[in-house]
Coordinates of C-alpha atoms in Angstrom, one line a residue:
M1 CA 1.8 -23.9 -64.5
H2 CA -0.6 -26.0 -62.0
D3 CA -1.9 -23.7 -59.2
S4 CA 0.0 -26.4 -56.9
E5 CA 3.3 -25.7 -58.7
I6 CA 2.2 -21.4 -58.5
F7 CA 1.5 -22.3 -54.7
V8 CA 4.5 -23.9 -53.6
S9 CA 6.7 -20.9 -56.1
Y10 CA 4.7 -17.8 -53.9
H11 CA 5.8 -19.5 -50.8
K12 CA 9.5 -19.7 -51.3
A13 CA 9.9 -16.7 -52.2
L14 CA 8.7 -15.2 -49.4
M15 CA 10.4 -18.2 -46.9
E16 CA 13.1 -16.6 -49.0
L17 CA 12.8 -13.1 -47.9
S18 CA 11.4 -13.4 -44.5
H19 CA 13.8 -15.9 -43.2
D20 CA 17.2 -13.7 -44.3
S21 CA 19.0 -12.2 -42.1
G22 CA 19.5 -9.2 -43.5
F23 CA 15.5 -8.6 -43.5
I24 CA 15.6 -9.6 -40.5
R25 CA 17.7 -6.8 -39.2
Q26 CA 15.9 -4.3 -41.0
Q27 CA 13.4 -1.9 -39.1
R28 CA 9.9 -2.6 -39.7
H29 CA 8.8 -0.6 -42.6
S30 CA 11.8 -1.8 -44.5
K31 CA 10.0 -5.1 -44.1
L32 CA 6.9 -3.6 -44.7
S33 CA 7.9 -2.4 -47.7
A34 CA 10.1 -5.3 -49.0
L35 CA 6.6 -7.6 -48.4
A36 CA 4.3 -5.3 -50.5
S37 CA 7.4 -5.4 -53.1
L38 CA 7.6 -8.8 -53.6
C39 CA 3.5 -9.4 -53.3
G40 CA 3.2 -7.2 -55.9
R41 CA 5.9 -8.3 -57.7
L42 CA 4.6 -12.0 -57.5
L43 CA 0.7 -11.3 -58.4
N44 CA 1.6 -8.8 -60.8
V45 CA -0.3 -6.0 -58.7
E46 CA 0.3 -2.0 -59.4
R47 CA -0.2 -1.3 -56.3
V48 CA -0.1 -3.2 -52.6
S49 CA -0.6 -1.2 -49.0
V50 CA -0.5 -2.0 -46.1
W51 CA -2.8 -0.5 -42.8
H52 CA -3.5 -0.3 -39.3
F53 CA -6.8 0.2 -37.4
S54 CA -7.1 3.3 -34.9
P55 CA -7.9 2.9 -31.8
E56 CA -11.1 4.5 -31.9
R57 CA -11.7 1.4 -34.4
D58 CA -12.9 3.9 -36.6
R59 CA -10.6 4.9 -39.3
I60 CA -7.5 2.8 -40.9
T61 CA -4.2 5.2 -41.7
C62 CA -2.2 3.8 -44.2
E63 CA 1.8 2.5 -43.0
C64 CA 3.2 2.0 -46.5
L65 CA 2.5 2.0 -50.0
H66 CA 4.2 -0.2 -53.3
D67 CA 3.6 1.3 -56.7
I68 CA 5.1 -0.9 -59.4
K69 CA 4.4 2.5 -61.5
Q70 CA 7.3 3.9 -59.2
E71 CA 10.8 3.5 -58.9
H72 CA 11.0 3.2 -55.5
N73 CA 8.6 2.9 -52.4
V74 CA 7.4 5.8 -50.5
R75 CA 6.3 5.9 -46.9
Q76 CA 3.0 7.5 -47.9
Q77 CA 1.3 8.9 -50.5
S78 CA -1.9 10.3 -51.3
V79 CA -4.2 7.8 -52.4
V80 CA -5.6 10.5 -55.1
S81 CA -3.0 12.0 -56.8
G82 CA -0.4 9.4 -56.4
E83 CA 2.2 12.1 -55.5
E84 CA 3.8 11.6 -52.4
D85 CA 2.5 13.0 -49.0
L86 CA 3.8 13.3 -46.0
S87 CA 0.4 13.7 -44.0
P88 CA -1.0 10.0 -42.6
V89 CA -3.8 8.9 -45.5
N90 CA -7.4 7.8 -43.6
L91 CA -10.1 5.8 -44.7
Y92 CA -13.1 6.4 -42.3
R93 CA -15.9 4.2 -41.2
S94 CA -18.0 7.0 -41.8
D95 CA -17.2 7.9 -45.2
H96 CA -17.2 3.6 -46.0
P97 CA -19.2 2.0 -44.1
G98 CA -19.6 -1.1 -46.2
Y99 CA -16.2 -1.8 -46.6
F100 CA -15.4 -1.8 -42.5
Q101 CA -18.2 -4.0 -42.3
A102 CA -17.0 -6.7 -44.9
I103 CA -13.3 -6.4 -43.5
G104 CA -14.8 -6.8 -39.9
E105 CA -17.0 -9.8 -40.8
E106 CA -15.9 -11.3 -44.2
R107 CA -12.1 -10.6 -43.2
V108 CA -10.9 -11.9 -47.2
L109 CA -12.1 -9.5 -49.4
A110 CA -11.7 -10.4 -53.2
V111 CA -13.2 -8.3 -54.8
N112 CA -13.4 -8.0 -58.7
D113 CA -15.2 -5.2 -59.8
A114 CA -14.4 -2.9 -57.5
R115 CA -16.3 0.1 -58.5
N116 CA -19.9 -1.8 -58.4
D117 CA -19.2 -3.7 -56.1
P118 CA -21.4 -2.7 -53.1
R119 CA -18.5 -3.3 -50.5
T120 CA -15.8 -1.2 -52.3
S121 CA -18.9 1.0 -54.4
S122 CA -17.9 3.9 -52.4
F123 CA -14.7 4.8 -53.1
N124 CA -15.8 5.5 -56.6
S125 CA -16.5 9.7 -55.5
D126 CA -12.8 10.4 -55.6
Y127 CA -10.6 7.1 -55.5
L128 CA -11.2 4.0 -57.7
P129 CA -11.6 6.3 -61.7
S130 CA -8.9 8.5 -60.8
V131 CA -6.6 6.0 -60.1
G132 CA -7.8 3.4 -62.3
I133 CA -8.0 0.4 -59.8
H134 CA -10.5 -2.4 -61.4
S135 CA -9.7 -5.5 -58.4
M136 CA -8.8 -5.3 -55.3
L137 CA -8.0 -7.8 -52.4
D138 CA -8.2 -6.8 -48.8
T139 CA -6.5 -9.4 -46.4
P140 CA -6.6 -9.1 -42.3
V141 CA -3.8 -8.7 -40.5
F142 CA -4.1 -9.6 -36.8
D143 CA -3.0 -8.7 -33.3
G144 CA -3.5 -12.2 -31.6
S145 CA -6.9 -13.0 -32.1
R146 CA -7.9 -9.2 -32.8
L147 CA -7.7 -7.1 -36.3
S148 CA -5.7 -4.7 -36.0
G149 CA -4.4 -3.7 -39.9
V150 CA -5.4 -4.5 -43.5
V151 CA -3.4 -5.5 -46.5
C152 CA -4.4 -4.2 -50.4
L153 CA -3.8 -5.5 -53.2
E154 CA -5.1 -3.1 -56.6
A155 CA -4.7 -4.3 -60.0
C156 CA -5.3 -1.8 -62.6
H157 CA -7.1 -4.6 -64.6
P158 CA -10.0 -6.4 -64.7
R159 CA -9.4 -9.9 -62.7
V160 CA -10.3 -13.2 -61.6
W161 CA -8.1 -13.7 -57.8
T162 CA -7.1 -17.3 -58.0
L163 CA -6.4 -19.6 -54.8
P164 CA -2.7 -19.3 -54.9
E165 CA -3.4 -15.4 -55.0
L166 CA -5.7 -15.8 -52.6
S167 CA -3.3 -17.9 -50.1
F168 CA -0.4 -15.7 -50.2
A169 CA -2.2 -12.6 -49.5
V170 CA -3.5 -14.4 -46.7
S171 CA 0.5 -15.0 -45.3
I172 CA 1.6 -11.9 -46.4
A173 CA -0.8 -10.8 -44.2
D174 CA 0.1 -13.1 -41.2
T175 CA 3.9 -12.3 -41.7
I176 CA 3.4 -8.9 -41.2
S177 CA 1.1 -10.1 -37.9
L178 CA 4.7 -11.9 -36.9
V179 CA 6.3 -8.6 -37.9
N180 CA 4.3 -6.2 -35.6
T181 CA 4.4 -8.9 -32.6
Y182 CA 8.5 -9.3 -32.7
E183 CA 8.3 -5.2 -33.0
A184 CA 5.8 -4.8 -30.0
W185 CA 8.0 -8.1 -28.0
K186 CA 11.0 -5.7 -28.4
D187 CA 9.1 -2.6 -27.6
S188 CA 8.0 -4.3 -24.2
Q189 CA 11.7 -5.2 -23.3
K190 CA 13.4 -1.9 -24.5
A191 CA 11.1 -0.7 -21.8
L192 CA 11.1 -3.4 -19.4
D193 CA 14.8 -2.7 -20.0
Y194 CA 14.6 1.0 -19.3
L195 CA 12.8 0.3 -15.9
S196 CA 14.7 -2.4 -14.4
R197 CA 18.2 0.2 -15.3
F198 CA 16.6 3.5 -14.8
D199 CA 14.5 5.7 -12.5
P200 CA 11.1 6.7 -13.7
L201 CA 10.8 9.9 -12.0
T202 CA 14.1 11.4 -12.4
G203 CA 15.2 9.4 -16.1
L204 CA 18.9 8.6 -14.4
A205 CA 20.3 5.2 -13.8
N206 CA 18.5 3.1 -10.8
I207 CA 20.8 1.3 -8.0
D208 CA 20.8 -2.1 -9.7
Y209 CA 22.5 -0.1 -13.2
L210 CA 25.0 1.8 -10.8
K211 CA 25.8 -1.6 -9.1
D212 CA 26.2 -3.4 -12.2
R213 CA 28.5 0.0 -13.4
V214 CA 30.9 -0.4 -10.0
V215 CA 31.2 -3.9 -10.5
H216 CA 32.1 -3.7 -14.1
L217 CA 34.9 -1.0 -13.0
A218 CA 36.0 -2.9 -9.9
E219 CA 37.0 -5.3 -11.8
K220 CA 39.0 -3.6 -15.0
I221 CA 41.1 -1.6 -10.9
L222 CA 41.7 -5.5 -9.8
K223 CA 43.0 -7.0 -13.1
R224 CA 44.6 -3.4 -14.0
Q225 CA 46.2 -3.1 -10.4
K226 CA 45.5 0.9 -11.5
G227 CA 42.9 3.1 -11.0
S228 CA 40.3 4.8 -8.5
L229 CA 37.1 4.9 -8.1
A230 CA 35.0 7.4 -5.2
L231 CA 31.3 7.1 -4.5
I232 CA 29.1 9.9 -2.9
W233 CA 26.3 8.9 -1.3
I234 CA 23.6 11.3 -0.9
D235 CA 20.8 11.7 1.2
V236 CA 18.4 14.2 1.1
D237 CA 17.1 15.5 4.6
R238 CA 13.8 15.7 5.9
L239 CA 12.4 14.6 3.2
K240 CA 9.9 13.2 5.2
A241 CA 8.9 16.3 6.8
I242 CA 7.8 17.9 3.1
N243 CA 5.9 14.7 2.0
D244 CA 4.0 14.7 5.0
G245 CA 3.2 18.7 5.8
L246 CA 2.9 19.1 1.9
G247 CA 1.7 16.2 0.3
P248 CA 3.7 13.2 -2.0
Q249 CA 3.8 15.3 -5.2
A250 CA 5.5 18.0 -3.4
G251 CA 8.6 15.1 -2.5
D252 CA 8.5 14.3 -6.3
S253 CA 8.9 17.7 -7.2
V254 CA 11.9 18.5 -4.6
I255 CA 13.2 15.0 -5.8
A256 CA 12.9 15.6 -9.6
E257 CA 14.5 19.2 -9.1
I258 CA 17.7 18.1 -7.1
G259 CA 18.0 15.4 -9.8
Q260 CA 18.2 17.7 -12.1
R261 CA 20.6 20.1 -10.7
L262 CA 22.9 17.1 -10.1
K263 CA 22.6 15.8 -13.6
T264 CA 24.0 19.4 -14.6
L265 CA 26.7 19.3 -12.3
S266 CA 30.5 19.6 -13.8
L267 CA 32.2 17.2 -11.6
E268 CA 36.1 16.3 -12.5
G269 CA 35.5 12.0 -12.9
K270 CA 31.6 12.2 -12.9
D271 CA 30.7 8.6 -14.3
M272 CA 27.7 7.9 -12.8
L273 CA 24.4 9.9 -11.6
A274 CA 21.7 7.4 -9.7
R275 CA 18.8 7.7 -7.9
I276 CA 19.5 4.7 -5.5
G277 CA 16.5 5.1 -3.1
G278 CA 13.0 7.7 -1.6
D279 CA 15.5 10.4 -1.0
E280 CA 19.1 9.0 -1.9
F281 CA 21.3 9.7 -4.9
A282 CA 24.6 8.5 -5.8
I283 CA 27.5 10.3 -7.7
L284 CA 30.4 7.7 -9.0
I285 CA 33.4 9.2 -9.7
R286 CA 36.4 7.6 -11.9
H287 CA 40.2 8.2 -11.4
Q288 CA 39.3 11.9 -9.7
T289 CA 39.6 10.7 -6.5
Q290 CA 42.1 13.0 -4.5
P291 CA 41.1 14.6 -1.4
E292 CA 40.9 18.2 -3.1
A293 CA 39.1 17.0 -5.8
L294 CA 36.5 14.9 -3.8
N295 CA 36.5 18.1 -0.9
H296 CA 35.6 20.2 -4.5
A297 CA 32.8 17.8 -5.6
A298 CA 31.2 17.3 -2.3
D299 CA 31.3 21.6 -2.2
Q300 CA 29.5 21.9 -5.3
I301 CA 26.7 19.0 -4.7
L302 CA 25.8 20.2 -1.4
R303 CA 25.7 24.4 -2.9
A304 CA 23.6 22.6 -5.8
I305 CA 20.9 21.7 -3.5
E306 CA 20.8 24.1 -0.8
Q307 CA 19.5 26.2 -3.3
P308 CA 16.0 26.8 -2.3
I309 CA 12.9 25.5 -4.3
R310 CA 9.9 26.6 -5.2
V311 CA 7.3 23.7 -4.3
S312 CA 3.4 24.8 -4.3
G313 CA 3.7 28.2 -3.6
Q314 CA 6.7 27.5 -0.8
S315 CA 10.0 28.3 -1.2
L316 CA 11.6 25.0 0.8
G317 CA 14.9 25.0 2.2
I318 CA 16.6 21.9 1.6
S319 CA 20.0 20.0 3.0
A320 CA 22.0 16.9 2.6
S321 CA 24.3 14.9 3.7
L322 CA 26.8 13.4 2.0
G323 CA 28.9 10.0 2.4
I324 CA 32.4 9.6 0.3
C325 CA 34.2 6.0 0.2
L326 CA 36.6 5.1 -2.0
L327 CA 37.9 2.1 -3.7
P328 CA 40.9 0.0 -3.2
K329 CA 41.9 2.8 -0.4
D330 CA 38.9 2.0 1.9
C331 CA 37.6 -1.4 0.4
V332 CA 38.4 -4.2 -2.9
E333 CA 34.7 -5.3 -3.0
P334 CA 32.3 -3.4 -5.1
Q335 CA 29.4 -4.6 -2.6
E336 CA 32.1 -2.5 0.3
L337 CA 31.9 0.9 -1.7
L338 CA 28.4 0.9 -1.8
R339 CA 28.1 0.1 1.8
G340 CA 31.3 2.3 2.7
A341 CA 29.4 5.2 1.0
E342 CA 26.4 5.1 2.8
S343 CA 27.6 4.7 6.4
A344 CA 29.6 7.5 6.1
M345 CA 26.4 9.7 4.8
Y346 CA 24.5 8.2 8.5
H347 CA 27.5 9.9 10.3
A348 CA 27.1 13.1 8.5
K349 CA 23.7 13.0 8.9
K350 CA 24.3 12.2 12.9
L351 CA 26.9 15.1 13.2
G352 CA 24.7 17.6 12.2
R353 CA 23.6 17.1 8.6
A354 CA 24.5 19.3 5.5
Q355 CA 27.7 18.2 5.3
A356 CA 30.3 15.2 4.0
T357 CA 31.9 12.4 5.9
V358 CA 34.4 10.6 4.0
F359 CA 34.9 6.3 5.2
D360 CA 37.4 5.6 8.2
S361 CA 37.7 3.1 10.5
A362 CA 35.9 4.8 13.1
I363 CA 33.0 4.5 10.8
Q364 CA 33.7 1.4 10.0
T365 CA 33.4 0.1 13.4
S366 CA 30.0 1.9 13.3
A367 CA 29.0 0.3 10.7
Q368 CA 29.8 -3.1 11.0
S369 CA 27.9 -2.7 14.6
R370 CA 24.8 -1.6 13.0
F371 CA 25.0 -4.2 10.7
A372 CA 25.8 -6.6 13.2
L373 CA 22.6 -5.6 15.2
E374 CA 20.1 -5.1 12.3
R375 CA 20.9 -8.9 12.0
E376 CA 20.0 -9.5 15.6
L377 CA 17.1 -7.1 15.4
R378 CA 16.4 -9.6 12.5
S379 CA 16.6 -13.2 14.3
S380 CA 15.1 -11.9 17.3
I381 CA 11.6 -10.9 15.7
N382 CA 11.8 -13.9 13.2
N383 CA 12.1 -16.2 16.9
D384 CA 9.7 -14.1 18.7
A385 CA 11.9 -13.2 20.8
L386 CA 11.6 -8.8 22.0
D387 CA 9.6 -8.6 24.9
V388 CA 6.3 -5.7 25.5
F389 CA 5.9 -3.9 28.6
Y390 CA 3.3 -2.0 29.3
Q391 CA 2.5 1.4 30.4
P392 CA -0.9 2.2 32.4
I393 CA -3.5 4.7 31.3
V394 CA -5.6 6.1 34.3
D395 CA -8.8 8.0 35.0
Q396 CA -9.2 11.4 36.4
A397 CA -9.1 9.6 39.5
G398 CA -5.9 8.7 38.9
K399 CA -6.4 5.0 40.5
N400 CA -8.5 3.4 38.1
V401 CA -6.8 1.5 34.8
V402 CA -8.7 2.5 31.8
C403 CA -6.3 0.9 29.4
M404 CA -2.2 -0.3 28.9
E405 CA -0.1 0.5 26.1
A406 CA 1.8 -1.9 25.2
L407 CA 5.6 -1.0 24.0
V408 CA 8.3 -3.1 22.6
R409 CA 11.5 -4.0 24.3
W410 CA 14.5 -5.7 23.4
N411 CA 16.5 -7.8 26.1
H412 CA 20.4 -7.9 23.3
P413 CA 22.2 -10.6 25.1
Q414 CA 25.1 -8.8 25.5
R415 CA 23.5 -5.2 25.6
G416 CA 20.9 -5.9 28.6
W417 CA 17.4 -4.0 27.7
L418 CA 17.2 -1.7 25.0
S419 CA 14.5 0.7 24.5
P420 CA 12.8 1.1 21.5
I421 CA 14.6 4.5 20.4
E422 CA 17.4 2.5 20.1
F423 CA 16.3 -0.1 17.8
L424 CA 14.0 1.2 15.4
D425 CA 15.8 3.4 12.9
I426 CA 17.5 0.3 12.7
A427 CA 14.0 -1.8 12.3
R428 CA 12.6 1.2 9.9
G429 CA 15.8 1.4 7.7
S430 CA 15.9 -2.5 7.2
G431 CA 12.4 -3.2 6.3
L432 CA 12.0 -4.6 9.3
M433 CA 8.7 -2.6 10.9
Y434 CA 5.5 -4.6 9.7
A435 CA 8.0 -7.9 11.6
L436 CA 7.9 -6.2 14.5
G437 CA 4.6 -4.9 14.7
E438 CA 3.3 -8.6 14.3
C439 CA 5.9 -9.8 16.7
V440 CA 4.3 -7.3 18.9
L441 CA 0.6 -8.4 18.7
R442 CA 1.2 -11.7 19.2
R443 CA 3.4 -11.1 22.2
V444 CA 0.2 -8.8 23.6
C445 CA -2.3 -11.3 22.2
E446 CA -0.3 -14.8 24.6
D447 CA -0.4 -12.2 27.6
W448 CA -3.7 -11.1 27.5
S449 CA -4.8 -14.8 27.0
E450 CA -2.7 -15.8 30.0
A451 CA -4.5 -13.6 31.5
S452 CA -7.9 -14.7 30.6
S453 CA -6.8 -18.4 31.6
S454 CA -6.3 -16.8 35.2
G455 CA -9.5 -15.4 35.2
I456 CA -7.8 -12.1 35.0
Q457 CA -10.1 -9.5 33.0
L458 CA -7.5 -7.2 31.5
P459 CA -8.5 -3.9 30.4
T460 CA -8.0 -2.3 26.6
I461 CA -4.3 -2.7 24.9
S462 CA -3.4 -0.2 23.0
V463 CA -0.7 -1.3 20.6
N464 CA 1.0 1.3 18.3
L465 CA 0.7 0.8 14.5
S466 CA 3.7 2.3 12.2
A467 CA 3.2 3.4 8.6
E468 CA 4.3 0.7 6.8
Q469 CA 1.1 -1.2 8.5
V470 CA -1.6 1.4 7.8
L471 CA -0.5 0.8 4.4
T472 CA -1.1 -2.5 4.1
V473 CA -4.3 -3.4 2.7
D474 CA -4.0 -6.8 4.3
L475 CA -3.5 -5.7 7.8
P476 CA -6.9 -6.2 8.9
D477 CA -7.1 -9.8 7.5
R478 CA -3.8 -10.3 9.2
I479 CA -4.5 -8.9 12.8
K480 CA -7.9 -11.1 13.0
E481 CA -5.7 -14.1 11.8
I482 CA -3.2 -13.4 15.0
C483 CA -6.4 -12.6 17.4
A484 CA -8.2 -15.5 16.4
N485 CA -5.0 -18.3 16.6
K486 CA -3.7 -16.6 20.6
R487 CA -7.6 -16.7 21.3
M488 CA -7.6 -13.0 21.6
P489 CA -10.9 -10.4 20.8
V490 CA -9.7 -8.0 18.2
G491 CA -12.4 -5.9 20.3
A492 CA -10.3 -6.0 23.2
L493 CA -7.8 -3.6 21.5
Q494 CA -7.0 -0.6 20.9
F495 CA -4.6 0.7 18.3
E496 CA -2.4 3.9 17.8
V497 CA -1.4 5.5 14.8
T498 CA 1.5 8.7 14.8
E499 CA -0.3 11.8 12.8
D500 CA 2.6 11.2 10.1
S501 CA 1.2 7.1 9.3
I502 CA -1.6 8.6 7.9
Q503 CA -0.2 11.1 5.4
G504 CA 0.3 8.4 2.9
D505 CA -2.6 7.1 0.2
S506 CA -5.4 8.3 2.2
G507 CA -7.8 5.4 -0.1
I508 CA -5.5 2.3 1.8
I509 CA -5.5 4.4 4.5
E510 CA -9.3 4.6 5.2
K511 CA -10.4 1.2 4.2
V512 CA -7.1 -0.2 6.9
L513 CA -8.7 1.6 9.3
E514 CA -12.7 1.4 8.5
Q515 CA -12.1 -2.2 8.7
L516 CA -10.1 -2.4 12.3
V517 CA -13.0 -0.3 13.9
Q518 CA -15.6 -2.8 12.2
A519 CA -13.6 -5.9 13.4
G520 CA -15.0 -4.5 17.3
A521 CA -10.9 -2.4 17.6
E522 CA -10.6 1.1 18.8
L523 CA -8.2 3.9 17.1
A524 CA -6.3 6.5 18.7
I525 CA -3.8 9.5 17.2
D526 CA -0.2 9.3 19.0
D527 CA 2.0 12.1 19.6
F528 CA -0.8 14.4 18.4
G529 CA 0.4 18.1 17.4
T530 CA 3.8 16.9 16.1
G531 CA 2.5 16.5 12.7
Y532 CA 0.9 17.6 10.1
S533 CA -2.8 16.4 10.6
S534 CA -6.0 18.8 8.4
L535 CA -9.1 18.4 10.0
S536 CA -11.1 17.2 7.0
R537 CA -8.2 14.4 7.4
L538 CA -9.2 13.6 11.0
K539 CA -13.0 14.2 10.5
S540 CA -12.6 11.2 7.8
L541 CA -10.9 8.7 9.6
P542 CA -12.8 6.7 12.6
F543 CA -10.6 7.6 15.6
S544 CA -11.9 7.6 18.9
R545 CA -9.3 9.4 21.1
I546 CA -6.6 11.6 20.8
K547 CA -3.4 11.6 22.3
I548 CA -1.4 14.6 23.2
D549 CA 2.7 14.4 22.8
R550 CA 4.4 14.9 25.9
S551 CA 6.4 17.8 24.4
F552 CA 3.6 19.6 24.9
I553 CA 3.0 18.7 29.2
N554 CA 6.3 18.7 29.8
N555 CA 6.5 22.6 30.7
L556 CA 3.2 23.0 31.9
P557 CA 1.5 25.0 33.7
D558 CA 4.5 27.2 33.4
D559 CA 4.6 27.8 29.3
E560 CA 2.0 29.4 28.0
N561 CA 2.7 28.6 24.4
D562 CA 2.4 24.8 25.6
C563 CA -0.5 25.7 27.8
A564 CA -2.7 27.0 24.7
I565 CA -1.5 24.0 21.9
T566 CA -2.5 21.6 25.0
L567 CA -6.6 23.5 25.2
S568 CA -6.5 24.1 21.4
I569 CA -6.1 19.8 21.3
I570 CA -8.4 19.7 23.8
G571 CA -10.9 21.7 22.4
L572 CA -10.6 20.3 19.2
A573 CA -11.2 17.0 20.6
R574 CA -14.5 17.8 22.0
G575 CA -15.7 19.7 18.8
L576 CA -14.7 16.1 17.2
G577 CA -16.3 14.2 19.9
L578 CA -12.8 12.2 21.0
S579 CA -11.6 11.6 24.0
V580 CA -8.4 13.1 24.9
V581 CA -5.2 11.3 26.8
A582 CA -2.2 13.0 28.0
E583 CA 1.3 11.9 28.0
G584 CA 3.9 12.2 29.9
V585 CA 2.1 12.8 33.2
E586 CA 5.0 13.1 35.8
H587 CA 4.2 15.9 38.7
E588 CA 1.4 17.1 40.4
A589 CA 1.5 20.0 38.6
H590 CA 0.8 18.4 35.3
E591 CA -2.0 16.4 36.7
A592 CA -3.9 19.2 38.3
W593 CA -3.7 21.8 35.6
L594 CA -5.2 19.0 33.3
L595 CA -7.8 17.7 35.0
N596 CA -8.9 21.2 35.6
K597 CA -8.9 21.7 31.9
G598 CA -10.9 18.6 31.6
C599 CA -8.2 16.2 29.9
D600 CA -9.6 12.8 30.2
Y601 CA -7.2 10.1 30.6
L602 CA -3.7 10.3 32.1
Q603 CA -0.5 8.6 31.4
G604 CA 2.9 9.0 32.6
Y605 CA 5.7 8.4 35.5
R606 CA 3.5 10.0 38.3
Y607 CA 1.5 6.5 38.1
S608 CA 3.7 4.2 36.7
R609 CA 6.8 3.1 34.7
P610 CA 6.0 1.0 31.7
L611 CA 6.4 -2.5 33.3
P612 CA 6.6 -6.1 32.3
F613 CA 3.3 -7.9 32.0
S614 CA 4.3 -10.0 35.0
Q615 CA 4.7 -7.1 37.2
I616 CA 1.6 -5.1 36.0
I617 CA -0.4 -8.3 37.2
D618 CA 1.2 -8.6 40.3
R619 CA 0.6 -4.3 41.1
Y620 CA -3.0 -3.6 40.2
Y621 CA -4.6 -7.5 39.4
S622 CA -3.2 -10.1 42.1
G623 CA -5.1 -10.6 45.7

């Protein structure tokens, strides 16, 4: 038979095998065994093995060995004795440098006399003579352009490898490369599927998986006109305080422990447990949706969560707020089931936390109002329709305005003027804080530019930054861009951040704050004394001012504890070289005590309420 005919027959056999549906469905090792067996049979080779390189590239490990003398394939076999060995067989570069160099450079090794060839002679001492190997043909397996393994053909009789044999051996190796690529793709798809459907911290289903399950079950209920679902929305109370006080790792430990406790709960009708947010879980109940069953389930959940959790050497008391919604009793659409349970949970929090609330018409009205307010707030932010009021910060004389704090206000078309306390929680829950911050900054820049055009030199304007903003790497560039567009220098601004806002990723926060200072802005810590800042953290960040929270000022000078705390904050500021602002100064007694203790600046209703920009100009800068 001519070489061309042999070539065609070899490749026809390989094509028939590799395209067979049974072969395609096999696991990877079975595919390797089938390819090695085909190669050994067609080329009359006693041994065919498949090897892969270690990540360090210092050794190759045998994955599959086909020995024609054996009646069946074995996964691992001793290279020396031919007996089955469950331990991996490795060949090390340090023992066979010539072979490793050759396979790396020449790629295809056609060795007719393996015992005397310098590339393979290192195998003489413990392998080639004992097994009876005379000739070897090694072809490379690739991962992309990277050499990842070797197919080794070993003949127990002298032979000269022909061109069709060389070509077929390379094709076997290329097929294994494709098998490896396909298996890697399948593994990546499995990993991607896992990440898209499960929470990596707890291993529980995520909210997307939960939604798919709710849709599926709701469709069955609608089609059969029988059955019911209950969704229990679980929100862990005050997890943010744990994250801020003990660090995010402590918060993760709490969530992981709660997830494990919920997983082990035996609840009648429990269909799925999911982690649906940072501090939120959901349990889907099928059929067992009678009030008694759901009340019992809620009690079990609350009791399981309230057991103390030991984290970072501390025993933490945890509670949760639960919301329950039923389908089809309370709603008919899957999305309404989730929204209803979430709304009921928020209602439970308003009632005092650590309890469960079942969705009803009153909660529905409240939820609809909340969703409507969220929609209107989003529209106002997008249209720059929020307003900014300004409250002066004065010197010790109480007359000279040294700074003005910009405070957001919303003139709602139906509800009138709304203060931040009435809509910031909605903005935070809806992911609008960053956009709201930009909206406020644009208005501040416009007001500053208007005053400047009229020849009025305003003092530094202080703008609050949310936690969502200081954790955004491109915040400094965005601020500089907004200021440049409105022709306001960044140096005319001071940015205030709360203690809680600087408890996240320290690397990002430090970088963001340093860049703001480099751009010319000043930095102040707002509401100082209410968070969990450490002295080392404060010392490492570029603040120039501390603002004492109003809660410590209210009862001065009568409350001894407030006096002591305020004095310690003033002393701390002095030690760090920072100036001090007291917020919430309303009475002469507040002012007198603070000035006597060396407070630098004062802010509060004693001097002015927050005022619209036009009134600030009229009061302080006209005439």
